[in-house]
């Protein structure tokens, strides 16, 4: 059961007023799931979620139905709603697709990026390094997402960006548990990637991004293996 003290302080996002209430509740719950404030396997009780968000149970029920359709939540007969627990196969498939998309984005960014864009990537990298030094996992995860989104933007391919957006939140979901383990090494890899983009070396940028995303995929699986052994 999700108690009123079951979420970290400040974890529940404030609902913005514009837009249909069910959409705002959906976005709030999805954010809690992708940041793992609501962990995989967590029982989601409509009345308690409604209390946290300051809404009635109806928009919560509608949001849970939508999250179930999208694979974030499992609705079990006579038991209720639970945060989906991803299988190894699901994680592997998603992270493999991510590698393909982001490697191509890195190649295109190397072909297109100018001085200002490189400076923006370097600033994001520095921000991520500061988050790691401060042991700010949430900050590191958020900055990691912004840096990868910036590279995708520099690629200049709208279809590629649309496909990447479809997997972005799930990538964050899988990355968050290993962010602390990846730590400084992840940002060293980012520096190498940015250097390749700055040198307009498409091949090196592609290889750097592929290696970077593969490291995350392997670490996610290693984490799962350790948990099963324990």
CSV table of C-alpha atoms in Angstrom, one decimal:
chain,number,residue,atom,x,y,z
A,1,UNK,CA,0.0,0.0,0.0
A,2,UNK,CA,1.2,3.5,-0.7
A,3,UNK,CA,1.1,5.5,2.5
A,4,UNK,CA,1.0,9.2,2.8
A,5,UNK,CA,4.7,9.1,3.7
A,6,UNK,CA,5.5,6.6,1.0
A,7,UNK,CA,7.0,9.1,-1.5
A,8,UNK,CA,10.2,11.1,-1.0
A,9,UNK,CA,9.6,14.6,0.2
A,10,UNK,CA,9.1,16.9,-2.9
A,11,UNK,CA,8.7,13.9,-5.2
A,12,UNK,CA,5.0,14.5,-6.1
A,13,UNK,CA,4.9,17.1,-9.0
A,14,UNK,CA,2.5,20.0,-8.7
A,15,UNK,CA,-0.3,19.8,-11.2
A,16,UNK,CA,-0.4,22.6,-13.7
A,17,UNK,CA,-3.8,24.1,-14.2
A,18,UNK,CA,-4.1,24.3,-18.0
A,19,UNK,CA,-5.3,21.2,-19.9
A,20,UNK,CA,-7.6,18.3,-19.1
A,21,UNK,CA,-7.2,17.1,-15.5
A,22,UNK,CA,-6.8,13.5,-16.6
A,23,UNK,CA,-3.9,14.5,-18.8
A,24,UNK,CA,-2.2,16.3,-16.0
A,25,UNK,CA,-2.7,13.4,-13.6
A,26,UNK,CA,-1.3,11.1,-16.2
A,27,UNK,CA,1.8,13.2,-16.7
A,28,UNK,CA,2.3,13.5,-12.9
A,29,UNK,CA,2.1,9.7,-12.4
A,30,UNK,CA,4.3,9.0,-15.4
A,31,UNK,CA,6.9,11.3,-14.0
A,32,UNK,CA,6.8,9.5,-10.6
A,33,UNK,CA,7.2,6.2,-12.4
A,34,UNK,CA,10.1,7.2,-14.7
A,35,UNK,CA,12.0,8.8,-11.9
A,36,UNK,CA,11.3,5.7,-9.8
A,37,UNK,CA,9.7,7.6,-7.0
A,38,UNK,CA,7.1,4.9,-7.6
A,39,UNK,CA,9.2,1.7,-7.9
A,40,UNK,CA,8.5,-1.2,-10.2
A,41,UNK,CA,6.1,-3.6,-8.5
A,42,UNK,CA,4.6,-0.8,-6.4
A,43,UNK,CA,0.9,-1.1,-5.6
A,44,UNK,CA,-0.9,1.9,-6.8
A,45,UNK,CA,-4.0,2.7,-4.7
A,46,UNK,CA,-6.4,5.1,-6.4
A,47,UNK,CA,-7.6,6.8,-3.3
A,48,UNK,CA,-4.1,7.5,-1.9
A,49,UNK,CA,-2.8,8.7,-5.2
A,50,UNK,CA,-5.8,11.0,-5.5
A,51,UNK,CA,-5.0,12.3,-2.0
A,52,UNK,CA,-1.4,13.0,-2.9
A,53,UNK,CA,-2.3,14.8,-6.1
A,54,UNK,CA,-5.3,16.7,-4.6
A,55,UNK,CA,-7.8,15.3,-7.1
A,56,UNK,CA,-10.8,12.9,-7.2
A,57,UNK,CA,-10.3,9.2,-7.9
A,58,UNK,CA,-11.8,9.4,-11.4
A,59,UNK,CA,-8.9,11.2,-13.2
A,60,UNK,CA,-6.5,8.8,-11.4
A,61,UNK,CA,-8.5,5.8,-12.6
A,62,UNK,CA,-8.4,7.2,-16.2
A,63,UNK,CA,-4.7,7.9,-16.0
A,64,UNK,CA,-4.0,4.4,-14.7
A,65,UNK,CA,-5.9,2.9,-17.6
A,66,UNK,CA,-3.8,4.9,-20.1
A,67,UNK,CA,-0.6,4.0,-18.3
A,68,UNK,CA,-1.7,0.4,-18.5
A,69,UNK,CA,-2.3,0.6,-22.2
A,70,UNK,CA,1.2,2.1,-22.7
A,71,UNK,CA,2.9,-0.6,-20.6
A,72,UNK,CA,3.8,1.4,-17.5
A,73,UNK,CA,1.2,-0.1,-15.2
A,74,UNK,CA,-0.2,-3.6,-14.8
A,75,UNK,CA,-3.9,-3.9,-13.9
A,76,UNK,CA,-4.4,-7.2,-12.1
A,77,UNK,CA,-8.0,-8.6,-11.6
A,78,UNK,CA,-9.1,-8.4,-8.0
A,79,UNK,CA,-5.7,-7.0,-7.0
A,80,UNK,CA,-5.5,-3.5,-8.5
A,81,UNK,CA,-2.8,-1.5,-10.3
A,82,UNK,CA,0.9,-2.0,-10.0
A,83,UNK,CA,3.9,-0.3,-11.5
A,84,UNK,CA,5.1,-2.6,-14.3
A,85,UNK,CA,8.3,-4.6,-13.6
A,86,UNK,CA,10.3,-4.7,-16.9
A,87,UNK,CA,11.7,-8.0,-18.0
A,88,UNK,CA,15.3,-8.4,-19.1
A,89,UNK,CA,14.1,-8.9,-22.7
A,90,UNK,CA,12.1,-5.6,-22.6
A,91,UNK,CA,15.0,-3.7,-21.3
A,92,UNK,CA,17.4,-5.3,-23.8
A,93,UNK,CA,15.1,-4.5,-26.8
A,94,UNK,CA,14.5,-0.9,-25.7
A,95,UNK,CA,18.2,-0.1,-25.0
A,96,UNK,CA,19.3,-1.8,-28.2
A,97,UNK,CA,16.9,0.5,-30.2
A,98,UNK,CA,18.2,3.4,-28.2
A,99,UNK,CA,21.8,2.6,-29.3
A,100,UNK,CA,20.8,2.5,-33.0
A,101,UNK,CA,18.9,5.8,-32.8
A,102,UNK,CA,21.5,7.7,-30.8
A,103,UNK,CA,24.5,6.4,-32.8
A,104,UNK,CA,22.9,7.9,-35.9
A,105,UNK,CA,22.1,11.1,-34.1
A,106,UNK,CA,25.7,11.4,-33.1
A,107,UNK,CA,26.9,10.9,-36.7
A,108,UNK,CA,24.5,13.6,-37.9
A,109,UNK,CA,25.4,16.0,-35.1
A,110,UNK,CA,29.1,15.7,-36.1
A,111,UNK,CA,28.2,16.7,-39.6
A,112,UNK,CA,26.0,19.6,-38.5
A,113,UNK,CA,27.1,21.1,-35.2
A,114,UNK,CA,28.6,24.5,-35.0
A,115,UNK,CA,30.6,26.4,-32.4
A,116,UNK,CA,27.6,27.5,-30.3
A,117,UNK,CA,26.2,24.0,-30.3
A,118,UNK,CA,29.5,22.5,-29.1
A,119,UNK,CA,29.7,25.1,-26.3
A,120,UNK,CA,26.1,24.1,-25.2
A,121,UNK,CA,27.1,20.4,-25.1
A,122,UNK,CA,30.2,21.2,-23.1
A,123,UNK,CA,28.1,23.3,-20.6
A,124,UNK,CA,25.7,20.4,-20.2
A,125,UNK,CA,28.6,18.0,-19.6
A,126,UNK,CA,30.0,20.3,-17.0
A,127,UNK,CA,26.6,20.5,-15.3
A,128,UNK,CA,26.4,16.7,-15.3
A,129,UNK,CA,29.9,16.4,-13.8
A,130,UNK,CA,28.9,18.8,-11.0
A,131,UNK,CA,25.8,16.7,-10.3
A,132,UNK,CA,27.9,13.5,-10.0
A,133,UNK,CA,30.5,15.2,-7.8
A,134,UNK,CA,27.6,16.3,-5.5
A,135,UNK,CA,26.1,12.8,-5.6
A,136,UNK,CA,22.9,14.3,-7.1
A,137,UNK,CA,21.6,11.3,-8.9
A,138,UNK,CA,18.3,13.0,-10.0
A,139,UNK,CA,20.3,16.0,-11.3
A,140,UNK,CA,22.7,13.7,-13.2
A,141,UNK,CA,19.8,11.7,-14.8
A,142,UNK,CA,18.0,14.9,-15.8
A,143,UNK,CA,21.2,16.5,-17.3
A,144,UNK,CA,22.0,13.2,-19.1
A,145,UNK,CA,18.6,13.3,-20.7
A,146,UNK,CA,19.1,17.0,-21.8
A,147,UNK,CA,22.5,16.3,-23.3
A,148,UNK,CA,21.3,13.4,-25.3
A,149,UNK,CA,18.2,15.4,-26.4
A,150,UNK,CA,20.5,18.2,-27.5
A,151,UNK,CA,22.6,15.8,-29.7
A,152,UNK,CA,19.3,14.5,-31.1
A,153,UNK,CA,18.3,18.1,-31.9
A,154,UNK,CA,21.6,18.8,-33.6
A,155,UNK,CA,21.1,15.8,-35.8
A,156,UNK,CA,18.4,17.8,-37.6
A,157,UNK,CA,16.3,14.8,-38.5
A,158,UNK,CA,12.7,15.3,-37.4
A,159,UNK,CA,11.7,11.6,-37.9
A,160,UNK,CA,14.7,10.4,-35.9
A,161,UNK,CA,13.8,12.9,-33.2
A,162,UNK,CA,10.2,11.7,-33.1
A,163,UNK,CA,11.3,8.1,-32.7
A,164,UNK,CA,13.8,9.0,-30.0
A,165,UNK,CA,11.1,10.9,-28.1
A,166,UNK,CA,9.0,7.7,-28.0
A,167,UNK,CA,11.7,5.9,-26.1
A,168,UNK,CA,13.1,8.8,-24.1
A,169,UNK,CA,11.1,8.3,-20.9
A,170,UNK,CA,11.7,4.5,-20.9
A,171,UNK,CA,15.4,5.2,-21.3
A,172,UNK,CA,15.3,7.4,-18.2
A,173,UNK,CA,13.4,4.6,-16.4
A,174,UNK,CA,16.2,2.1,-17.1
A,175,UNK,CA,19.1,4.6,-16.6
A,176,UNK,CA,18.0,5.9,-13.2
A,177,UNK,CA,18.9,2.7,-11.3
A,178,UNK,CA,22.4,2.6,-12.7
A,179,UNK,CA,23.2,6.3,-12.8
A,180,UNK,CA,25.2,6.2,-9.6
A,181,UNK,CA,27.2,3.2,-10.7
A,182,UNK,CA,27.8,4.8,-14.1
A,183,UNK,CA,28.9,7.9,-12.2
A,184,UNK,CA,31.9,9.8,-13.5
A,185,UNK,CA,32.7,7.3,-16.2
A,186,UNK,CA,29.5,8.2,-18.1
A,187,UNK,CA,30.6,11.8,-18.2
A,188,UNK,CA,34.1,10.9,-19.4
A,189,UNK,CA,32.4,9.1,-22.2
A,190,UNK,CA,30.3,12.2,-22.9
A,191,UNK,CA,33.5,14.3,-23.1
A,192,UNK,CA,34.9,11.9,-25.7
A,193,UNK,CA,31.7,12.0,-27.7
A,194,UNK,CA,31.6,15.8,-27.7
A,195,UNK,CA,35.2,15.9,-28.8
A,196,UNK,CA,34.4,13.7,-31.8
A,197,UNK,CA,31.4,15.9,-32.7
A,198,UNK,CA,33.6,19.0,-32.3
A,199,UNK,CA,36.1,17.5,-34.7
A,200,UNK,CA,33.3,16.7,-37.1
A,201,UNK,CA,34.5,13.1,-37.1
A,202,UNK,CA,31.3,11.2,-38.0
A,203,UNK,CA,32.8,7.8,-37.7
A,204,UNK,CA,34.4,8.5,-34.2
A,205,UNK,CA,31.2,10.1,-33.0
A,206,UNK,CA,29.1,7.1,-34.0
A,207,UNK,CA,31.5,4.7,-32.4
A,208,UNK,CA,31.7,6.8,-29.2
A,209,UNK,CA,27.9,7.0,-28.8
A,210,UNK,CA,27.5,3.3,-29.6
A,211,UNK,CA,30.0,2.3,-26.9
A,212,UNK,CA,28.5,4.8,-24.4
A,213,UNK,CA,25.0,3.4,-24.8
A,214,UNK,CA,26.2,-0.2,-24.8
A,215,UNK,CA,27.9,0.4,-21.4
A,216,UNK,CA,24.6,1.5,-19.9
A,217,UNK,CA,22.8,-1.5,-21.4
A,218,UNK,CA,25.4,-3.9,-20.0
A,219,UNK,CA,25.4,-2.3,-16.6
A,220,UNK,CA,21.6,-2.5,-16.4
A,221,UNK,CA,21.8,-6.2,-17.0
A,222,UNK,CA,24.6,-6.7,-14.5
A,223,UNK,CA,22.6,-4.9,-11.9
A,224,UNK,CA,19.7,-7.3,-12.5
A,225,UNK,CA,21.9,-10.3,-12.3
A,226,UNK,CA,23.3,-9.1,-8.9
A,227,UNK,CA,19.8,-8.6,-7.6
A,228,UNK,CA,18.8,-12.1,-8.5
A,229,UNK,CA,21.9,-13.6,-6.9
A,230,UNK,CA,21.1,-11.7,-3.7
